[in-house]
CSV table of C-alpha atoms in Angstrom, one decimal:
chain,number,residue,atom,x,y,z
A,1,UNK,CA,-0.5,0.0,-0.4
A,2,UNK,CA,2.7,2.0,0.9
A,3,UNK,CA,5.6,0.4,-1.5
A,4,UNK,CA,6.5,1.9,-4.6
A,5,UNK,CA,9.0,1.5,-7.4
A,6,UNK,CA,11.7,3.9,-7.6
A,7,UNK,CA,14.4,3.0,-10.6
A,8,UNK,CA,17.9,3.1,-10.4
A,9,UNK,CA,19.5,3.9,-13.6
A,10,UNK,CA,23.7,3.5,-14.2
A,11,UNK,CA,24.9,6.2,-15.8
A,12,UNK,CA,28.9,6.4,-17.7
A,13,UNK,CA,29.8,10.3,-16.1
A,14,UNK,CA,29.7,11.4,-19.6
A,15,UNK,CA,28.7,16.0,-20.2
A,16,UNK,CA,24.9,15.4,-21.3
A,17,UNK,CA,23.7,11.7,-20.1
A,18,UNK,CA,21.8,13.7,-17.8
A,19,UNK,CA,20.0,15.0,-20.6
A,20,UNK,CA,19.4,12.2,-22.8
A,21,UNK,CA,17.7,10.1,-19.7
A,22,UNK,CA,15.5,12.6,-19.4
A,23,UNK,CA,15.0,13.4,-22.5
A,24,UNK,CA,14.1,10.4,-23.8
A,25,UNK,CA,11.8,9.8,-20.9
A,26,UNK,CA,10.1,13.3,-21.9
A,27,UNK,CA,9.4,12.1,-25.5
A,28,UNK,CA,7.9,9.1,-24.3
A,29,UNK,CA,5.3,11.0,-21.9
A,30,UNK,CA,6.8,9.6,-18.8
A,31,UNK,CA,6.7,12.7,-15.8
A,32,UNK,CA,9.5,12.9,-13.3
A,33,UNK,CA,7.9,13.0,-10.0
A,34,UNK,CA,11.7,12.6,-7.5
A,35,UNK,CA,14.9,12.3,-9.1
A,36,UNK,CA,18.5,12.2,-7.3
A,37,UNK,CA,21.8,11.8,-9.1
A,38,UNK,CA,25.0,10.4,-7.0
A,39,UNK,CA,28.3,10.6,-8.5
A,40,UNK,CA,31.4,8.7,-8.5
A,41,UNK,CA,34.3,9.3,-10.9
A,42,UNK,CA,33.6,6.5,-13.4
A,43,UNK,CA,29.3,6.3,-13.6
A,44,UNK,CA,26.7,7.8,-11.9
A,45,UNK,CA,23.4,6.7,-10.3
A,46,UNK,CA,20.4,8.1,-11.5
A,47,UNK,CA,17.4,8.0,-8.5
A,48,UNK,CA,13.7,8.2,-10.4
A,49,UNK,CA,10.4,7.9,-9.3
A,50,UNK,CA,8.0,7.7,-11.8
A,51,UNK,CA,4.1,7.3,-12.2
A,52,UNK,CA,4.6,4.3,-15.4
A,53,UNK,CA,8.0,2.4,-14.1
A,54,UNK,CA,7.0,-0.5,-16.1
A,55,UNK,CA,7.4,1.8,-19.1
A,56,UNK,CA,9.9,3.8,-18.4
A,57,UNK,CA,12.2,0.4,-17.4
A,58,UNK,CA,11.1,-1.1,-20.7
A,59,UNK,CA,12.3,2.9,-22.2
A,60,UNK,CA,15.5,2.9,-20.9
A,61,UNK,CA,16.7,-1.0,-21.8
A,62,UNK,CA,15.5,-0.4,-24.7
A,63,UNK,CA,18.6,2.2,-25.3
A,64,UNK,CA,20.8,0.0,-23.5
A,65,UNK,CA,20.8,1.1,-19.9
A,66,UNK,CA,21.2,-1.1,-16.5
A,67,UNK,CA,17.7,-0.5,-14.9
A,68,UNK,CA,17.4,-1.8,-11.3
A,69,UNK,CA,13.7,-1.4,-9.3
A,70,UNK,CA,14.2,-0.7,-5.7
A,71,UNK,CA,10.9,0.0,-3.6
A,72,UNK,CA,10.8,2.5,-2.1
A,73,UNK,CA,8.6,4.7,1.2
A,74,UNK,CA,7.8,7.8,0.9
A,75,UNK,CA,7.2,9.6,4.4
A,76,UNK,CA,5.2,13.1,4.6
A,77,UNK,CA,7.1,15.7,7.0
A,78,UNK,CA,7.2,19.5,7.6
A,79,UNK,CA,8.9,21.6,5.9
A,80,UNK,CA,10.4,23.1,8.5
A,81,UNK,CA,13.7,23.1,10.9
A,82,UNK,CA,14.0,20.1,12.4
A,83,UNK,CA,10.9,18.0,10.2
A,84,UNK,CA,13.7,15.4,9.0
A,85,UNK,CA,15.7,15.2,12.1
A,86,UNK,CA,12.7,14.3,14.0
A,87,UNK,CA,12.1,11.7,11.9
A,88,UNK,CA,15.7,10.9,11.9
A,89,UNK,CA,15.8,10.5,15.5
A,90,UNK,CA,12.8,8.0,15.5
A,91,UNK,CA,14.8,6.3,13.7
A,92,UNK,CA,17.6,5.6,14.7
A,93,UNK,CA,15.6,5.4,18.3
A,94,UNK,CA,14.1,2.4,16.1
A,95,UNK,CA,17.1,1.1,15.6
A,96,UNK,CA,16.4,1.0,11.8
A,97,UNK,CA,19.3,1.5,9.5
A,98,UNK,CA,18.7,3.8,6.5
A,99,UNK,CA,20.9,2.8,3.1
A,100,UNK,CA,19.8,6.3,1.5
A,101,UNK,CA,17.0,8.9,1.5
A,102,UNK,CA,16.2,12.0,-0.3
A,103,UNK,CA,13.4,14.8,0.1
A,104,UNK,CA,11.6,16.6,-2.3
A,105,UNK,CA,10.1,20.0,-1.3
A,106,UNK,CA,6.3,20.2,-1.7
A,107,UNK,CA,6.6,24.1,-2.1
A,108,UNK,CA,3.3,26.1,-0.7
A,109,UNK,CA,1.9,24.2,1.9
A,110,UNK,CA,5.0,23.3,4.0
A,111,UNK,CA,5.1,20.1,3.7
A,112,UNK,CA,8.1,17.6,2.1
A,113,UNK,CA,8.9,14.1,1.1
A,114,UNK,CA,10.9,12.1,2.3
A,115,UNK,CA,12.3,9.3,0.2
A,116,UNK,CA,13.2,6.2,2.1
A,117,UNK,CA,15.2,2.7,1.3
A,118,UNK,CA,15.9,0.2,3.8
A,119,UNK,CA,16.8,-3.6,3.9
A,120,UNK,CA,13.4,-4.1,5.8
A,121,UNK,CA,10.6,-1.6,4.3
A,122,UNK,CA,7.8,-3.7,6.4
A,123,UNK,CA,9.7,-2.4,9.6
A,124,UNK,CA,9.9,0.7,8.3
A,125,UNK,CA,6.6,1.4,7.4
A,126,UNK,CA,5.1,-0.2,10.6
A,127,UNK,CA,7.3,2.5,12.9
A,128,UNK,CA,6.8,5.3,11.2
A,129,UNK,CA,2.7,4.7,11.3
A,130,UNK,CA,3.2,3.8,14.7
A,131,UNK,CA,4.9,6.6,15.5
A,132,UNK,CA,2.3,8.8,13.1
A,133,UNK,CA,4.8,9.8,10.5
A,134,UNK,CA,2.1,10.0,7.2
A,135,UNK,CA,3.5,8.0,4.6
A,136,UNK,CA,2.0,8.6,0.9
A,137,UNK,CA,0.0,6.0,-1.0
A,138,UNK,CA,2.3,4.5,-3.5
A,139,UNK,CA,-1.4,5.1,-5.0
A,140,UNK,CA,-0.9,8.7,-5.7
A,141,UNK,CA,2.2,8.1,-7.0
A,142,UNK,CA,1.6,6.1,-9.9
A,143,UNK,CA,-2.1,7.8,-10.5
A,144,UNK,CA,-0.3,11.2,-10.6
A,145,UNK,CA,-0.9,11.4,-14.3
């Protein structure tokens, strides 16, 4: 109900590669809802959340990109100083080991989305809900267009 798929695309660390991927998705009418790019000296990992991840994966793989599906959860937090640390404190206290996270600000509504991944998403979901942290239902992501 709260888990959704994030795509991780492996990119050679070359000028213009991010444009090529985002343009390819745009040409195929695929909207990007969240994006995070991490790089090393030789390659980058582009993490994307899109409403139609199966179509996006197919389009990218047809162009020979390596694409991995990873389940994530999106928590809703207040977009104020301390909003993030209050959630991280709960996770620390509950001994949740995050593999990574990234945030998306929602602008004028003073809320932000926090995309989270850990080895045990069921435990993460349980802890967040137990502590009254709202989660974004997956159907809001998949029906976003």
